[in-house]
Short mmCIF file of C-alpha atoms in Angstrom, two decimals:
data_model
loop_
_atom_site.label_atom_id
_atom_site.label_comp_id
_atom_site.label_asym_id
_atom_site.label_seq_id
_atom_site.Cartn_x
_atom_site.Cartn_y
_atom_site.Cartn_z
CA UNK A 87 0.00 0.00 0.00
CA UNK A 88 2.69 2.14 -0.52
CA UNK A 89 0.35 5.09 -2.12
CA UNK A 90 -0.81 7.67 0.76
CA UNK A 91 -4.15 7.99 -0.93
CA UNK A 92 -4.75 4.78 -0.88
CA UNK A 93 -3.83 4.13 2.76
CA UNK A 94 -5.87 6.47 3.69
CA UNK A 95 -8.92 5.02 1.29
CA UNK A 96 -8.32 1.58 3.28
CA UNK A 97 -8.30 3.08 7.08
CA UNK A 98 -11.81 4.96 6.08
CA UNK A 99 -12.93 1.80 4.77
CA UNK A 100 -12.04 -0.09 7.98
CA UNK A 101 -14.08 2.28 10.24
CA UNK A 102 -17.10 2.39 7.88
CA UNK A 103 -16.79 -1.35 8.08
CA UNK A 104 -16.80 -1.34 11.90
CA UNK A 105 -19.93 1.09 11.95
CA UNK A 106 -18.53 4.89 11.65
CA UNK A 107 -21.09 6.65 10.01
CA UNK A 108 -20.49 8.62 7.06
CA UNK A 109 -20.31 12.35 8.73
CA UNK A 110 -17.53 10.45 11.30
CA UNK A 111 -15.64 9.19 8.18
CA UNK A 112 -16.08 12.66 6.48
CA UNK A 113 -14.60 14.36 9.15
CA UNK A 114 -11.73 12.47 9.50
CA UNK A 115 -11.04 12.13 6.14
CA UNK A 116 -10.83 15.59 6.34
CA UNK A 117 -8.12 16.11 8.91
CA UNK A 118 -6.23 12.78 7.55
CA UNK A 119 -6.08 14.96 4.04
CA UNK A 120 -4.12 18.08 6.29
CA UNK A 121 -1.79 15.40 7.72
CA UNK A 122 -1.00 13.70 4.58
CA UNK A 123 0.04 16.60 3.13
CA UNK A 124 2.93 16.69 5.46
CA UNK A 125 3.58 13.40 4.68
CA UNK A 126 3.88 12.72 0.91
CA UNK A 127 7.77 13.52 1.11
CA UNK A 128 8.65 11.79 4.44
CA UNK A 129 10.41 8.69 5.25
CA UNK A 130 8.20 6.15 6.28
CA UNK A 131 9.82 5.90 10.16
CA UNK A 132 8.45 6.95 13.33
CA UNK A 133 10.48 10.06 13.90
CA UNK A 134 9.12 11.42 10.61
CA UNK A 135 5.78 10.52 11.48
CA UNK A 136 5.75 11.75 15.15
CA UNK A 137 7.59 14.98 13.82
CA UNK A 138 4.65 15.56 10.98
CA UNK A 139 2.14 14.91 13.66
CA UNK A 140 3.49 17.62 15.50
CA UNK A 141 3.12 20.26 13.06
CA UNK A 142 -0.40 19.27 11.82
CA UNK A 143 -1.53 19.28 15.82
CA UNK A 144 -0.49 22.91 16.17
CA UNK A 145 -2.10 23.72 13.45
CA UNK A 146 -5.27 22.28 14.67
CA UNK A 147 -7.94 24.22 16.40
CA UNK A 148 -8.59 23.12 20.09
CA UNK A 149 -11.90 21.97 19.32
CA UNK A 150 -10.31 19.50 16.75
CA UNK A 151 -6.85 18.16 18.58
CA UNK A 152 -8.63 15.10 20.25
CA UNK A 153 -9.93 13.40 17.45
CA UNK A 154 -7.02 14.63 15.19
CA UNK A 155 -4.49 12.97 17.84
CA UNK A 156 -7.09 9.69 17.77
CA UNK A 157 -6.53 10.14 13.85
CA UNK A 158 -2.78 10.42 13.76
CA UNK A 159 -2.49 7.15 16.79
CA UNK A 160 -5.06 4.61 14.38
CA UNK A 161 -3.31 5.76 10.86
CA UNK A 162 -0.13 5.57 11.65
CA UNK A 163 -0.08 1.70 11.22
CA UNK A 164 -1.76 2.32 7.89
CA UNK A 165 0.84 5.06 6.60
CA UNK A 166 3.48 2.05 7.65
CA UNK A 167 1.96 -0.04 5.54
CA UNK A 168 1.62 -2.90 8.73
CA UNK A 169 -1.08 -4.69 8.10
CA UNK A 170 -0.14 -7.11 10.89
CA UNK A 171 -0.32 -4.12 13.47
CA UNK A 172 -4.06 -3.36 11.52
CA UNK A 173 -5.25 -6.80 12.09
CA UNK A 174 -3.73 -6.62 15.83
CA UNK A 175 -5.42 -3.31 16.55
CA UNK A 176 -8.91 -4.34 14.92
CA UNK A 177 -9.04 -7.80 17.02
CA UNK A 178 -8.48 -5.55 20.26
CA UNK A 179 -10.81 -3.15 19.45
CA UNK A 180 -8.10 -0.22 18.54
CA UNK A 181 -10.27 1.59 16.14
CA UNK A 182 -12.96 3.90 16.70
CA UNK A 183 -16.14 5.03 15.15
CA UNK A 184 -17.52 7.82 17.06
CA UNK A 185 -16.46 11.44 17.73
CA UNK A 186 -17.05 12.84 20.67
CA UNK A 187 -16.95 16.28 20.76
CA UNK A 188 -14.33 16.16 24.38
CA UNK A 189 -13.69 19.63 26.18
CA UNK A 190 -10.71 21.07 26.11
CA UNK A 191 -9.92 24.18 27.96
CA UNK A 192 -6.79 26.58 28.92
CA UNK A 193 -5.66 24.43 31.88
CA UNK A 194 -6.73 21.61 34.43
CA UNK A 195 -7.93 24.25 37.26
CA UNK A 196 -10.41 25.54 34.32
CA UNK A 197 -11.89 22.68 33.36
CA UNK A 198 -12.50 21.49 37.14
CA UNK A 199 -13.56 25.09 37.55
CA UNK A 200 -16.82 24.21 34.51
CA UNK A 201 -17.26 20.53 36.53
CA UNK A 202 -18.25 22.43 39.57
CA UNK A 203 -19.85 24.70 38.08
CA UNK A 204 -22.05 22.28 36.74
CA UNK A 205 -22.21 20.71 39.31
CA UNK A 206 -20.74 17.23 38.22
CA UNK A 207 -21.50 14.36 40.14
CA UNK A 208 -21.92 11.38 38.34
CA UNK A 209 -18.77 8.97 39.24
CA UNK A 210 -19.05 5.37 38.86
CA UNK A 211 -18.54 3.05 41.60
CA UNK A 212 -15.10 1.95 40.16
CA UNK A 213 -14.14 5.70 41.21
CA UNK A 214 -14.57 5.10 45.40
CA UNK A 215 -13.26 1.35 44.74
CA UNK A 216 -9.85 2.66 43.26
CA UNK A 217 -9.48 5.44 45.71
CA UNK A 218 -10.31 3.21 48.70
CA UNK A 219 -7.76 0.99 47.75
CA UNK A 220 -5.10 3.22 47.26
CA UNK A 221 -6.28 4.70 51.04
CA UNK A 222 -5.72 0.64 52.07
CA UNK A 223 -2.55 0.36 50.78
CA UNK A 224 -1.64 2.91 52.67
CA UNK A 225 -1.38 5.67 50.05
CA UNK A 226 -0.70 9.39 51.40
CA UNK A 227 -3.97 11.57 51.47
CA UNK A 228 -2.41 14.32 49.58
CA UNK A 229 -1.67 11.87 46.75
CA UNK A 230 -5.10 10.29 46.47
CA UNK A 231 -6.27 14.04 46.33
CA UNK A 232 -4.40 14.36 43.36
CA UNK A 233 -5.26 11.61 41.64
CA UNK A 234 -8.94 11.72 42.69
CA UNK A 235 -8.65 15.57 40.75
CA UNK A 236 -7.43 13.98 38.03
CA UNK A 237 -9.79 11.24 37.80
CA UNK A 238 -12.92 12.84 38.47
CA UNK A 239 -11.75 15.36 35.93
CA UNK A 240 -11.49 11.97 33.43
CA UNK A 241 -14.86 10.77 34.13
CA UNK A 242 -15.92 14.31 33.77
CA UNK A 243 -14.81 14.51 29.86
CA UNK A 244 -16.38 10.78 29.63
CA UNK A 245 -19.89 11.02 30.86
CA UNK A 246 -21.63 12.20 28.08
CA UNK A 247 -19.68 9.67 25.53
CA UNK A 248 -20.61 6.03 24.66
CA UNK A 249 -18.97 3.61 27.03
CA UNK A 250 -15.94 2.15 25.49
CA UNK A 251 -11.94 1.82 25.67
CA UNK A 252 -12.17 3.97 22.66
CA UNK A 253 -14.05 6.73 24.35
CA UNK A 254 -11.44 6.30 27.33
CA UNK A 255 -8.41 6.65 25.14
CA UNK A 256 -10.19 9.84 23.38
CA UNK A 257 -10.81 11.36 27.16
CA UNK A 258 -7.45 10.75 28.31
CA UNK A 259 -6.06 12.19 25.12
CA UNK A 260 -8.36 15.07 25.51
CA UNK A 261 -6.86 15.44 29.73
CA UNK A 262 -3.87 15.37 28.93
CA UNK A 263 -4.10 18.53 26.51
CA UNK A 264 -4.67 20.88 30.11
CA UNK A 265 -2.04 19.26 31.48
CA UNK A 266 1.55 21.72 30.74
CA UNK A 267 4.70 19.69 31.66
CA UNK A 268 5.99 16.20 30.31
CA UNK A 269 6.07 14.82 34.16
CA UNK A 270 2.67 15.58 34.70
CA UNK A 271 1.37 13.95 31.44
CA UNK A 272 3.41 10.76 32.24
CA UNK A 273 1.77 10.23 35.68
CA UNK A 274 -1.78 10.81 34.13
CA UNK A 275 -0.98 8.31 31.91
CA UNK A 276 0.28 5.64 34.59
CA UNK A 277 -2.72 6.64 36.49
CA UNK A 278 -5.02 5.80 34.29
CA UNK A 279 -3.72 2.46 33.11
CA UNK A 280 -3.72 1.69 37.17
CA UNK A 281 -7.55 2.74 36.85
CA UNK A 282 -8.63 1.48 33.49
CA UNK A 283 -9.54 -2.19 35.13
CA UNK A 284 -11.85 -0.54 37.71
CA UNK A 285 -13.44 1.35 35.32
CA UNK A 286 -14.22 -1.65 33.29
CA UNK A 287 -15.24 -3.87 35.77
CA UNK A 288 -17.13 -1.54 37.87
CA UNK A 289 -19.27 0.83 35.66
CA UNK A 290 -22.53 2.00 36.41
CA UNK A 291 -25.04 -0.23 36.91
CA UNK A 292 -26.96 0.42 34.25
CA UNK A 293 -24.01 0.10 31.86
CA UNK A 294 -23.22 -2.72 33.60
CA UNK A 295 -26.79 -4.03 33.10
CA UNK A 296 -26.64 -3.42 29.51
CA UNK A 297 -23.86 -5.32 28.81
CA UNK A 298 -21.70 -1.68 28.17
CA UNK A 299 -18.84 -2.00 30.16
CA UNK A 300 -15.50 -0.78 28.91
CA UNK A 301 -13.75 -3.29 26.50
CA UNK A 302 -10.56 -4.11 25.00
CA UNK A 303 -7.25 -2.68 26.29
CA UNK A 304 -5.86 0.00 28.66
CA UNK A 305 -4.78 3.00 26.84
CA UNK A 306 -1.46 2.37 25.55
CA UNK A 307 1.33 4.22 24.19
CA UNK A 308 1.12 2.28 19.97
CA UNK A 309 3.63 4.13 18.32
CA UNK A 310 1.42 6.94 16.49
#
């Protein structure tokens, strides 16, 4: 597949397949089309990639970054031409087919700032079940602040999203865009691969009900 076009042609036809309406595949198509054309003269590596992704995310508005980052992570194996990785990533669920419109604001203090405003409330029980561990294990209070901020900020972005690992990998994405420094975005993102299994096995209980628990993997750094 070593045309750009048509890489791009099959990854559009894989989400259609999987049940992305057309408006989802149009938009995406769309911001796909602004990253290939950083792309046609690359080297097909991961340091031109990652630097080409770059550039086309600040260019991005902020109401776009989210689902252009989700774009950039499920293309990239497509732009390798790995259709092993493709295969891999459909049989875990990798690719999504919804998206959610995630808010992104100047910093982490605003958007907890709008969740009280609103006055957000809605945590699932997995919430209290990780934090009460971590206060069993013996975890200092200032710390489980923190990551309860975090977390509740997390299920904050999520709530009004379908319930998948998709949606989670889209909300952490969107998180860690209001957070500044490259410390703080690595402990969000060991945080919530420590909380991903709670969430999954203790949603709501109407989700839970439904059969609409999380699936599939933890978020995980792929490459893209």
């Amino acid at each position: 597949m070593a045309d750009l076009a048509a890489a791009l042609s099959a990854y559009l036809h894989l989400i259609a397949r999987l049940g992305a309406v057309p408006g989802v595949v149009d938009e995406r198509r769309a911001l796909l089309q602004r990253l290939l054309a950083r792309l046609r003269r690359e080297r097909r590596d991961a340091d031109a990639y990652h630097a080409a992704v770059d550039g086309f995310l600040n260019d991005c508005a902020a109401d776009e970054r989210v689902l252009a980052i989700t774009c950039a992570r499920e293309f990239y194996c497509f732009w390798l031409d790995d259709m092993q990785k493709v295969v891999e990533a459909t049989a875990r669920a990798g690719f999504s087919i919804h998206n959610p419109a995630m808010q992104v604001l100047e910093t982490l203090d605003a958007l907890l700032a709008l969740m009280r405003s609103q006055r957000f409330a809605r945590f699932p029980p997995s919430l209290g079940l990780y934090l009460g561990k971590l206060f069993e294990d013996g975890t200092a209070e200032e710390e489980i602040r923190r990551r309860e901020s975090l977390l509740k900020a997390l299920l904050f972005l999520l709530n009004p999203h379908p319930v998948s690992n998709t949606s989670y990998r889209m909300a952490v994405d969107a998180l860690l865009l209001h957070l500044p420094g490259h410390d703080d975005k690595q402990q969000l993102r060991l945080l919530v691969r420590e909380y991903f299994p709670y969430w999954q096995a203790f949603p709501f209980a109407h989700h839970r009900l439904a059969g609409r628990a999380g699936d599939g993997e933890p978020p995980a750094d792929d490459g893209a």
